[in-house]
XYZ file of C-alpha atoms in Angstrom:
726
model
C -45.935 -30.962 -26.693
C -43.917 -29.313 -24.025
C -41.627 -31.318 -21.922
C -40.184 -29.070 -19.096
C -40.119 -31.675 -16.461
C -37.346 -34.390 -17.178
C -36.217 -36.427 -14.240
C -36.974 -36.432 -10.463
C -34.507 -38.093 -8.059
C -35.013 -38.857 -4.357
C -32.709 -40.211 -1.959
C -33.604 -40.691 1.844
C -36.824 -38.512 1.135
C -39.762 -39.552 3.465
C -40.441 -43.225 2.344
C -37.867 -43.286 -0.373
C -34.945 -44.596 1.502
C -32.682 -45.750 -1.377
C -32.152 -43.636 -4.654
C -35.397 -43.616 -6.534
C -35.531 -41.734 -9.933
C -38.693 -40.839 -11.890
C -38.540 -39.793 -15.500
C -41.145 -37.621 -16.989
C -41.978 -37.552 -20.717
C -44.206 -35.147 -22.475
C -47.967 -35.314 -21.976
C -49.563 -36.750 -18.638
C -47.982 -38.835 -16.280
C -50.111 -40.653 -13.752
C -48.808 -41.973 -10.533
C -50.919 -44.650 -8.939
C -50.773 -46.961 -5.952
C -52.536 -48.050 -2.553
C -53.173 -45.557 0.170
C -49.940 -45.167 2.345
C -47.481 -46.451 -0.260
C -46.091 -42.788 -0.583
C -47.376 -41.349 -3.987
C -47.987 -38.048 -2.239
C -44.619 -37.857 -1.143
C -43.147 -37.218 -4.781
C -45.730 -34.127 -5.046
C -44.170 -33.373 -1.828
C -40.496 -33.661 -3.202
C -41.742 -31.602 -6.134
C -43.213 -28.780 -4.004
C -40.026 -28.872 -1.623
C -37.799 -28.309 -4.522
C -40.131 -25.382 -5.674
C -39.171 -23.611 -2.545
C -41.537 -24.652 0.071
C -40.437 -23.377 3.250
C -43.092 -24.643 5.854
C -42.977 -28.287 6.773
C -46.940 -28.463 7.227
C -47.305 -27.968 3.784
C -45.418 -30.933 3.250
C -47.062 -33.018 5.720
C -44.737 -32.956 8.156
C -44.358 -31.122 11.622
C -40.566 -30.035 11.117
C -37.778 -30.289 8.775
C -36.552 -33.546 10.239
C -39.812 -35.600 9.117
C -38.846 -34.978 5.547
C -35.564 -37.420 6.272
C -36.397 -41.284 6.184
C -37.037 -42.121 9.743
C -36.031 -45.821 9.509
C -37.787 -49.228 10.330
C -36.525 -52.518 11.991
C -35.393 -53.504 8.595
C -33.762 -50.260 7.457
C -31.736 -47.637 9.726
C -32.871 -43.975 9.369
C -30.994 -41.769 7.271
C -29.250 -38.501 8.405
C -29.766 -36.528 5.195
C -32.636 -36.069 2.713
C -31.925 -35.129 -0.834
C -34.043 -34.753 -3.846
C -33.265 -33.233 -7.602
C -35.254 -31.883 -10.300
C -34.092 -31.923 -13.847
C -35.561 -29.347 -15.940
C -35.293 -29.078 -19.898
C -33.892 -25.648 -21.026
C -32.793 -25.955 -24.714
C -35.656 -23.515 -25.661
C -34.156 -21.109 -23.048
C -37.188 -21.042 -20.655
C -35.187 -20.420 -17.880
C -32.918 -17.459 -18.016
C -29.694 -19.273 -17.390
C -27.064 -20.412 -20.098
C -27.541 -24.226 -19.493
C -29.309 -26.619 -21.769
C -30.522 -28.602 -18.621
C -31.308 -26.840 -15.044
C -30.826 -29.117 -12.077
C -32.567 -27.840 -8.825
C -31.114 -29.826 -5.745
C -32.067 -29.516 -2.213
C -30.835 -31.279 0.763
C -31.789 -31.198 4.708
C -30.088 -32.863 7.363
C -31.328 -33.958 11.016
C -30.146 -30.516 12.618
C -32.551 -28.470 10.727
C -30.047 -27.082 8.182
C -30.960 -27.036 4.422
C -29.026 -26.180 1.031
C -29.983 -25.425 -2.045
C -28.246 -26.066 -5.455
C -28.825 -24.721 -8.862
C -26.630 -26.936 -11.232
C -24.284 -27.706 -8.279
C -23.748 -24.182 -7.170
C -25.186 -23.225 -3.647
C -27.719 -20.511 -3.688
C -30.094 -19.044 -1.184
C -33.603 -20.069 -0.938
C -34.798 -16.503 -2.034
C -32.694 -16.825 -4.909
C -34.491 -20.046 -5.624
C -37.898 -18.481 -5.274
C -36.980 -15.376 -7.366
C -35.587 -17.639 -10.043
C -38.755 -19.623 -10.375
C -41.193 -16.462 -10.073
C -39.421 -15.264 -13.356
C -40.873 -18.322 -15.129
C -44.322 -18.329 -13.258
C -43.453 -21.351 -11.140
C -43.504 -21.295 -7.292
C -44.922 -23.291 -4.415
C -47.607 -20.941 -3.483
C -49.776 -20.782 -6.407
C -51.622 -23.420 -8.480
C -48.572 -25.202 -10.108
C -49.062 -27.658 -7.354
C -52.485 -28.738 -5.908
C -52.006 -31.368 -3.127
C -54.202 -34.036 -1.818
C -57.406 -32.814 -0.507
C -56.750 -29.279 -1.862
C -59.013 -29.772 -5.061
C -61.281 -27.140 -3.716
C -58.243 -25.032 -2.773
C -59.001 -22.171 -4.934
C -62.609 -22.189 -3.160
C -61.255 -22.538 0.473
C -58.555 -19.596 -0.253
C -59.086 -16.054 1.050
C -59.586 -13.223 -1.689
C -55.998 -12.330 -1.241
C -54.508 -15.679 -1.698
C -56.598 -16.352 -4.742
C -55.311 -13.177 -6.121
C -51.703 -14.534 -5.304
C -52.480 -17.684 -7.198
C -53.836 -16.013 -10.071
C -50.730 -13.689 -10.396
C -48.393 -16.552 -10.114
C -50.043 -18.137 -13.029
C -50.052 -15.067 -15.061
C -46.317 -14.154 -14.347
C -46.986 -11.360 -12.087
C -45.664 -13.147 -9.002
C -42.114 -11.734 -9.981
C -43.799 -8.140 -9.991
C -45.461 -8.839 -6.679
C -41.976 -9.895 -5.299
C -40.263 -6.810 -6.453
C -43.166 -4.689 -5.271
C -42.873 -6.216 -1.624
C -39.259 -5.993 -1.657
C -39.325 -2.292 -2.622
C -42.387 -1.589 0.031
C -40.219 -3.092 2.531
C -37.081 -0.954 1.481
C -39.274 2.102 1.305
C -40.369 1.499 4.905
C -36.837 0.920 6.210
C -36.058 4.315 4.098
C -38.677 6.051 5.757
C -37.475 4.932 9.047
C -34.045 5.961 8.008
C -35.322 9.235 6.939
C -37.224 9.828 10.676
C -34.081 8.924 12.384
C -31.987 11.221 10.308
C -33.971 13.988 10.863
C -34.368 13.245 14.400
C -30.470 13.376 14.869
C -30.191 16.632 12.731
C -32.801 18.145 14.700
C -30.758 16.908 18.117
C -27.146 18.066 16.861
C -28.239 21.244 15.149
C -28.483 23.440 18.480
C -25.081 22.028 19.784
C -23.899 22.790 16.208
C -25.010 26.371 16.325
C -23.203 26.918 19.445
C -20.141 25.225 18.509
C -20.042 27.460 15.498
C -20.561 30.764 17.786
C -17.691 29.622 19.894
C -15.390 29.111 16.860
C -16.522 32.005 14.856
C -13.806 34.304 16.616
C -11.209 31.973 15.553
C -12.118 32.087 12.158
C -10.395 35.510 11.792
C -7.608 33.790 13.272
C -7.151 31.228 10.601
C -7.212 34.230 7.876
C -4.595 35.856 9.987
C -2.300 33.097 10.238
C -2.709 32.387 6.608
C -1.531 36.102 5.694
C 1.358 35.934 8.373
C 2.521 32.535 6.748
C 2.555 34.427 3.398
C 4.548 37.140 4.803
C 6.747 35.086 6.670
C 7.554 32.865 3.399
C 8.166 36.389 1.393
C 10.180 37.538 4.476
C 12.283 34.387 5.267
C 12.302 32.781 2.030
C 14.399 35.275 -0.160
C 16.955 35.681 2.881
C 17.315 31.894 3.136
C 17.715 31.537 -0.528
C 20.384 34.363 -0.579
C 22.220 33.025 2.219
C 22.229 29.498 0.930
C 23.562 31.100 -2.453
C 26.213 32.771 -0.926
C 27.154 29.942 1.359
C 27.426 27.668 -1.667
C 29.391 30.099 -3.677
C 31.667 30.607 -0.867
C 32.008 26.746 -0.550
C 32.633 26.684 -4.335
C 35.507 29.363 -3.859
C 37.110 27.198 -0.802
C 36.970 23.979 -3.290
C 38.503 25.943 -6.031
C 40.915 27.475 -3.647
C 41.722 24.121 -2.244
C 42.483 23.200 -5.905
C 45.020 25.866 -5.815
C 46.634 24.629 -2.595
C 47.084 21.351 -4.239
C 48.976 23.041 -7.355
C 51.225 24.722 -4.657
C 51.880 21.847 -2.727
C 52.764 20.073 -6.057
C 55.150 22.734 -6.471
C 56.729 22.830 -3.034
C 57.234 18.955 -3.356
C 58.827 19.558 -6.698
C 61.373 22.326 -4.970
C 62.043 20.134 -1.972
C 62.764 17.608 -4.234
C 65.081 19.497 -6.425
C 66.617 20.700 -3.032
C 67.167 17.312 -1.874
C 68.719 16.401 -5.010
C 71.161 19.458 -4.791
C 72.004 18.288 -1.146
C 72.524 14.746 -2.701
C 75.581 16.312 -4.623
C 77.199 17.422 -1.393
C 78.577 14.324 0.537
C 81.670 13.523 -1.931
C 82.813 17.517 -1.098
C 82.535 16.731 2.468
C 84.420 13.737 2.023
C 87.185 15.481 0.582
C 86.976 18.122 3.483
C 87.119 15.226 5.945
C 90.151 13.886 4.263
C 91.687 17.255 4.346
C 90.840 17.680 8.112
C 92.334 13.901 8.507
C 95.375 14.975 6.922
C 95.410 18.270 8.835
C 95.313 16.186 12.267
C 97.897 14.014 10.746
C 100.144 17.043 10.243
C 99.372 18.289 13.698
C 100.239 14.888 14.970
C 103.697 15.537 13.026
C 103.747 18.797 14.317
C 103.425 17.353 17.877
C 106.202 14.771 16.993
C 108.239 17.780 15.778
C 107.596 19.669 18.604
C 108.858 16.825 20.876
C 111.712 16.257 18.845
C 112.522 19.976 18.992
C 112.157 19.712 23.034
C 114.503 16.804 23.033
C 116.831 18.454 20.727
C 116.753 21.749 23.244
C 117.333 19.486 25.938
C 120.244 17.896 24.240
C 121.661 21.329 23.193
C 121.533 22.180 26.620
C 123.395 19.004 27.909
C 125.959 19.498 25.031
C 126.552 23.144 25.913
C 126.835 22.075 29.684
C 129.609 20.000 28.709
C 132.327 22.286 26.818
C 132.472 25.799 25.874
C 133.929 24.727 22.265
C 130.483 24.379 20.944
C 128.861 26.807 23.137
C 128.264 29.353 20.407
C 127.114 26.850 17.871
C 124.658 24.969 20.325
C 123.466 28.633 21.364
C 122.502 29.181 17.647
C 120.918 25.794 17.415
C 119.096 26.229 20.575
C 117.646 29.514 19.211
C 117.210 28.212 15.875
C 115.053 25.314 17.638
C 113.343 27.702 19.661
C 112.521 29.853 16.709
C 111.398 26.819 14.683
C 108.994 25.967 17.641
C 107.482 29.326 17.920
C 107.049 29.699 14.298
C 105.428 26.046 13.853
C 103.410 26.891 16.705
C 102.095 30.194 14.937
C 102.158 29.058 11.691
C 99.637 25.828 12.203
C 96.944 28.329 13.135
C 97.344 29.797 9.784
C 95.807 28.577 6.629
C 97.470 26.084 4.256
C 99.449 28.833 2.384
C 100.765 30.631 5.460
C 101.734 27.301 6.920
C 103.266 26.166 3.888
C 105.425 29.452 3.626
C 106.535 29.366 7.390
C 107.455 25.622 6.687
C 109.519 26.554 4.051
C 111.267 29.303 5.869
C 111.829 26.989 8.519
C 113.330 24.515 6.019
C 115.437 27.289 4.592
C 116.812 28.032 8.233
C 117.376 24.835 9.141
C 119.172 24.107 5.613
C 121.197 27.312 6.312
C 122.043 26.067 9.571
C 122.762 22.772 8.643
C 124.834 23.514 5.729
C 126.743 26.187 7.915
C 127.473 23.614 10.505
C 129.365 21.575 7.885
C 131.558 24.522 7.064
C 132.287 25.451 10.446
C 135.154 23.962 12.074
C 133.220 23.681 15.338
C 130.083 21.560 13.824
C 127.604 20.174 16.346
C 127.424 16.685 17.607
C 126.282 14.454 15.156
C 123.035 13.338 17.002
C 121.971 17.104 17.072
C 122.727 17.154 13.518
C 120.761 14.088 12.817
C 117.774 15.470 14.713
C 117.628 18.685 13.018
C 118.102 16.726 9.667
C 114.892 14.656 10.857
C 113.155 17.652 11.673
C 113.598 18.916 8.231
C 112.701 15.827 6.608
C 109.655 15.953 8.270
C 108.983 19.616 7.561
C 109.518 18.827 3.924
C 106.972 16.062 3.964
C 104.844 18.458 5.647
C 105.605 21.131 3.023
C 104.737 18.621 0.289
C 101.597 17.555 1.986
C 100.571 21.283 2.171
C 101.160 21.684 -1.146
C 98.662 19.039 -1.885
C 96.141 20.304 0.747
C 96.432 23.652 -0.892
C 95.414 22.355 -4.344
C 92.465 20.372 -2.771
C 91.481 23.327 -0.865
C 91.075 25.585 -4.090
C 89.267 22.722 -5.913
C 86.774 22.370 -3.016
C 86.266 25.951 -2.604
C 85.530 26.309 -6.107
C 83.001 23.069 -5.954
C 81.845 24.149 -2.889
C 81.053 27.685 -4.085
C 78.948 26.126 -6.862
C 77.079 23.778 -4.631
C 76.142 26.561 -2.276
C 74.731 28.630 -5.279
C 72.849 25.685 -6.355
C 71.751 25.006 -2.817
C 70.911 28.525 -2.048
C 68.710 28.644 -5.253
C 66.930 25.666 -4.324
C 66.357 26.936 -0.804
C 65.236 30.312 -2.179
C 62.530 28.307 -4.588
C 61.270 26.263 -1.437
C 60.966 29.216 0.321
C 59.065 31.080 -2.482
C 56.885 28.154 -2.445
C 56.199 28.263 1.205
C 55.658 31.828 1.010
C 52.899 31.323 -1.523
C 51.262 28.625 0.663
C 51.282 30.964 3.405
C 49.708 33.809 1.352
C 47.096 30.987 0.296
C 46.275 30.101 3.761
C 45.861 33.738 4.806
C 43.459 34.003 1.873
C 41.745 30.631 2.797
C 41.383 31.917 6.606
C 39.527 34.931 5.147
C 37.393 32.635 3.093
C 36.703 30.533 6.078
C 35.898 33.404 8.157
C 33.505 34.660 5.648
C 31.774 31.402 5.644
C 31.705 31.105 9.278
C 29.839 34.558 9.054
C 27.414 33.482 6.807
C 27.088 30.273 8.634
C 26.113 32.273 11.935
C 23.833 34.464 9.973
C 21.890 31.234 8.618
C 21.538 29.918 12.002
C 20.430 33.195 13.287
C 17.891 33.237 10.592
C 16.918 29.524 11.400
C 16.487 30.514 14.927
C 14.124 33.189 14.153
C 12.000 30.931 12.042
C 12.042 28.352 14.758
C 10.676 30.957 17.277
C 8.219 31.839 14.821
C 7.104 28.075 15.020
C 8.034 27.368 11.630
C 10.454 24.786 9.986
C 13.116 26.122 8.053
C 12.401 23.416 5.418
C 8.973 25.028 4.525
C 11.076 27.751 3.096
C 13.146 25.651 0.954
C 12.888 26.753 -2.879
C 14.920 25.959 -6.203
C 17.440 28.249 -7.025
C 15.927 31.369 -8.604
C 12.520 30.597 -7.619
C 12.189 33.034 -4.985
C 13.199 36.757 -5.989
C 15.436 38.719 -3.364
C 13.801 41.690 -1.498
C 15.553 44.730 -0.921
C 16.364 45.877 2.833
C 13.371 48.194 2.713
C 10.878 45.688 1.578
C 12.312 43.483 4.457
C 11.835 46.088 7.123
C 8.319 46.814 5.840
C 7.557 43.065 6.021
C 8.944 42.668 9.402
C 6.785 45.299 10.674
C 3.634 43.701 9.323
C 4.898 40.581 10.589
C 5.340 41.843 14.274
C 1.847 43.296 13.870
C 0.212 40.297 12.665
C 1.599 38.298 15.484
C 0.538 40.822 18.004
C -3.147 40.624 16.302
C -3.118 36.878 16.698
C -1.702 37.211 20.211
C -4.834 39.419 21.409
C -7.235 36.723 19.688
C -5.584 33.972 21.877
C -4.938 30.309 21.260
C -7.495 27.963 19.713
C -9.094 25.647 21.800
C -8.351 22.440 20.083
C -10.726 20.115 21.726
C -13.440 22.581 20.856
C -12.257 22.908 17.257
C -12.283 19.126 16.877
C -15.703 18.721 18.433
C -16.786 21.529 15.997
C -15.522 19.768 13.093
C -16.452 16.367 14.104
C -20.079 17.989 14.556
C -19.866 19.433 11.425
C -18.894 16.455 9.641
C -21.689 14.659 11.410
C -24.069 17.089 10.272
C -22.972 17.126 6.627
C -23.124 13.365 6.806
C -26.382 13.317 8.064
C -27.542 15.837 5.447
C -26.117 13.443 2.690
C -27.886 10.527 3.905
C -31.058 12.520 4.209
C -30.946 13.701 0.810
C -29.840 10.271 -0.321
C -32.729 8.807 1.575
C -35.178 11.119 0.088
C -33.708 10.315 -3.517
C -33.993 6.505 -2.630
C -37.818 7.125 -1.323
C -38.686 9.063 -4.841
C -37.196 6.108 -6.809
C -38.674 3.493 -4.804
C -42.045 5.207 -5.001
C -41.492 5.425 -8.814
C -40.569 1.724 -8.850
C -43.840 0.799 -7.002
C -45.927 2.859 -9.179
C -44.345 1.252 -12.226
C -44.923 -2.203 -10.570
C -48.460 -1.488 -9.724
C -49.313 -0.194 -13.290
C -47.638 -3.537 -14.830
C -49.817 -5.568 -12.250
C -52.934 -3.557 -12.570
C -52.774 -3.701 -16.340
C -51.691 -7.569 -16.811
C -54.054 -8.611 -13.983
C -57.014 -6.522 -15.369
C -56.712 -7.715 -19.038
C -55.905 -11.353 -17.900
C -59.041 -11.462 -15.588
C -61.401 -10.662 -18.286
C -59.860 -13.761 -20.289
C -59.790 -16.051 -17.192
C -63.613 -15.109 -16.617
C -64.670 -16.057 -19.930
C -63.085 -19.315 -19.830
C -64.073 -19.987 -16.053
C -67.689 -19.291 -17.094
C -67.332 -21.937 -20.118
C -65.691 -24.544 -18.113
C -68.230 -24.207 -15.267
C -71.005 -24.476 -17.751
C -69.433 -27.560 -19.145
C -68.994 -28.900 -15.629
C -72.274 -28.098 -14.270
C -74.319 -28.213 -17.243
C -75.315 -24.620 -16.937
C -75.206 -21.690 -14.723
C -72.591 -18.868 -14.681
C -69.160 -18.212 -12.652
C -67.294 -15.041 -12.519
C -64.483 -13.898 -10.597
C -64.536 -10.295 -9.173
C -61.782 -8.213 -8.194
C -62.420 -6.645 -4.603
C -60.998 -3.321 -3.820
C -58.946 -3.274 -0.643
C -60.207 -2.389 2.865
C -58.648 0.756 4.465
C -57.636 -0.170 8.015
C -55.897 1.973 10.818
C -52.130 1.652 11.105
C -49.446 3.252 13.080
C -47.675 6.041 11.901
C -45.077 5.712 9.126
C -46.619 2.426 7.913
C -47.413 1.823 4.152
C -50.595 2.965 2.890
C -52.177 2.039 -0.677
C -54.951 3.898 -2.643
C -57.193 1.238 -3.777
C -58.688 3.327 -6.454
C -55.595 4.035 -8.119
C -53.804 1.154 -6.812
C -50.859 3.384 -5.644
C -48.649 2.274 -2.713
C -47.626 5.192 -0.312
C -45.994 5.780 2.838
C -48.068 7.404 5.305
C -46.827 9.614 8.425
C -50.547 9.923 9.269
C -53.040 7.101 10.188
C -54.151 4.753 7.208
C -52.807 2.084 5.161
C -54.016 -0.997 2.871
C -54.496 -4.507 2.873
C -54.134 -5.816 -0.569
C -57.284 -6.309 -2.666
C -58.402 -9.801 -3.548
C -60.617 -12.135 -5.775
C -64.464 -12.941 -4.853
C -66.055 -15.795 -6.845
C -69.724 -15.246 -7.989
C -71.652 -18.493 -8.963
C -75.042 -19.512 -9.908
C -75.380 -23.359 -10.051
C -78.552 -24.650 -12.210
C -81.588 -25.678 -10.033
C -79.670 -24.395 -6.806
C -79.601 -21.096 -5.187
C -76.545 -19.777 -3.462
C -75.920 -17.681 -0.277
C -72.463 -18.635 0.080
C -69.895 -20.987 -0.974
C -69.802 -22.685 2.227
C -72.949 -24.495 1.017
C -71.223 -26.267 -1.952
C -70.645 -29.904 -1.300
C -67.424 -31.672 -1.995
C -68.057 -32.446 -5.340
C -69.080 -29.220 -6.448
C -66.344 -27.366 -4.656
C -64.080 -29.864 -6.674
C -65.762 -28.894 -9.983
C -65.583 -25.197 -9.323
C -61.721 -25.388 -8.320
C -60.877 -27.510 -11.537
C -63.035 -25.063 -13.755
C -60.946 -22.265 -12.385
C -57.786 -24.180 -12.807
C -58.344 -24.991 -16.200
C -59.550 -21.360 -16.867
C -56.406 -20.122 -15.618
C -54.008 -22.451 -17.524
C -55.947 -21.653 -20.629
C -55.343 -17.975 -20.451
C -51.742 -18.482 -19.380
C -50.523 -22.014 -19.888
C -47.953 -22.942 -17.196
C -44.901 -25.400 -18.321
C -46.303 -28.063 -16.056
C -48.858 -28.937 -13.199
C -48.684 -31.310 -10.387
C -52.192 -32.691 -9.344
C -52.653 -34.851 -6.312
C -55.840 -36.667 -6.511
C -57.788 -33.602 -7.081
C -60.304 -35.869 -9.088
C -61.159 -38.102 -5.955
C -64.308 -36.232 -5.218
C -65.627 -36.498 -8.804
C -68.076 -39.038 -10.026
C -67.629 -41.146 -13.201
C -69.371 -38.629 -15.462
C -67.195 -35.592 -14.198
C -64.182 -37.901 -13.987
C -64.420 -38.561 -17.595
C -64.813 -34.743 -18.452
C -61.683 -34.131 -16.210
C -59.799 -36.810 -18.196
C -60.960 -35.367 -21.542
C -60.034 -31.850 -20.536
C -56.638 -33.320 -19.027
C -55.941 -34.944 -22.504
C -56.881 -31.684 -24.212
C -54.666 -29.452 -22.206
C -51.583 -31.771 -22.229
C -50.858 -30.532 -25.705
C -50.067 -27.285 -24.131
C -48.916 -28.335 -20.378
C -47.243 -31.113 -19.115
C -49.358 -32.801 -16.217
C -48.167 -35.040 -13.329
C -51.120 -36.525 -11.852
C -51.515 -38.883 -8.590
C -54.894 -40.383 -9.086
C -57.019 -43.663 -8.088
C -59.199 -42.626 -11.099
C -59.595 -45.254 -13.841
C -60.757 -42.339 -16.343
C -57.621 -40.510 -15.399
C -55.231 -43.203 -15.806
C -56.640 -44.085 -19.284
C -55.931 -40.438 -20.324
C -52.073 -40.623 -18.940
C -49.183 -41.433 -21.441
C -46.860 -43.077 -18.605
C -48.062 -44.411 -15.249
C -46.015 -45.121 -12.423
C -47.128 -47.568 -9.853
C -46.087 -46.900 -5.970
C -46.053 -49.607 -3.829
C -44.952 -50.327 -0.256
C -42.282 -53.106 -0.010
C -41.638 -55.652 2.689
C -38.925 -53.309 4.270
C -41.284 -50.395 4.845
C -39.656 -48.219 1.830
C -41.561 -47.096 -1.269
C -40.911 -48.807 -4.690
C -41.570 -47.619 -8.187
C -43.001 -49.537 -11.130
C -43.217 -48.005 -14.739
C -45.536 -48.603 -17.324
C -45.507 -46.519 -20.890
C -48.989 -46.787 -22.484
C -49.347 -47.366 -26.203
C -51.517 -44.568 -27.768
């Protein structure tokens, strides 16, 4: 036996203020209790969980009426909650859960929330979910209190919807309705796109005419850019190569300068080392000069002594004539010595030495003669002459030493001067090489400067042409050099193209932008139009396919339902016959662009003309024994219930639903028909799970489980359960 419904949990829903749990086993579950105890609230909760949106179908005026309103004993609730637990071990529902839990809650501000296994979903998703498994709030899965004749009272279209839901065709109808709505919106979008295209097309043509003359300018500009690339590119590339080559020469030349400077430093270092050998010789010369100064001082002393000697001789000569000749000769000698000394000191050491030697000889001669002469000079003069002679000998000795030193110094100085001269010549030679390098470097720098000027001029020409020099940058060797003849020809063509562009004039950017925007808008609308037409074709095909599925499925099932309906009807009424007939849709006038359905072919279309369809439905054709019927309205309440029950069981015999919820549909039945109803209920419980709200004893006897609902002292509904032994 099927057991899809497992459990219903209520909390704050209508009269169930606290948490209430009802378990539903397989077979028939009967809910009994006095009127007003809240039995039908359980049915309302199941209907609500299956996606019912209208509060009036839940026996309320607004959504807030579903929440426990409170009473003097219990405060009102702020939230109504309900959960329906469904078995899914056999994969009845298209989800990967062993149990499916549908939960719904509503607050006093009217907001509702829906959950599938604790994941929040939309109401639309909930309805689609149940439609896939032939469940829903609109069909005959739930027949509420007083609606046992629902199938009789329904319109033909509503009857068709009930049957479709029982047959599992409701899913296709929902998809078809959605497709028709999308088709209608697509048609509206198509009309809008066409209207917009027709609106912008004249303006676009005008803009195309305005921009047509600038199309040639674009071609000319492209040709000009190509020529400029071939004209400026090679030159720019060649100049960059030459400049790089010159820079490389300068860099390599700078390396040569580095070597020359190193060579110069070495030469100057050698010169300094040579000069460092000179200070000792200079010291010797200084000593010689010092000794010379000493000799000069001695000469001065000798001159003074000679002067005093002359004075003394004059004094002596004035005293007496006896020694006048001798004194005169001494005076002459002294003057001669003085003169010769004055002359000799101006000479070099060798000349000075010879003069001094001569003077010493003369003095020695004079002194030796004075010793032999009877008239010798006075002792004082003699002593002075001897002193002068002694000084002169000392000078002579010193002169000989100075002469030897001078010879040595002259030799050493000659060698120094030779080394120094060589060092200076070496330094001068390197300096000369550096000067030659600087001259060559100046020429290279001058060549580079000329190349830089040419490059700047070329860049200026490129800038004047409204181009960027970086546009012509290329890898080395990528652009081939052009000959002067080719460059001249290209330059003429460039001037000609510039002249042609000047004659065309500048492009109005605002007009071009408007033309581009309008063209883009036109292309976008065309794409939208094509997409909409493609979508329209696809939707039409989908609707045709769904119509075919519905038509075939409904037609085949209707034959089977009619056979069962007729049998159940005969059982209920003891004869007669009953039949469900499909009524073709009526054609009604609609506005342009609405949906149209061909009733014969059951094909939905979108008409731009005048007609559309109202869906076809199901009419009931009855014949009751011993009674002539002109209309269903003449049926009594019991007869209407019997017809509704016969139709219900006919449909579930063809397409057994997983469960049915029946709320006092047996209320209008007499005892005999109640037992027939209970018997049929027991038979069908092998294929379908039933939840029945009833007051009928026969129905209670057919139940497997009884739930009693009572109204407690605090005004809330309470549940009592009883499992019946079979």
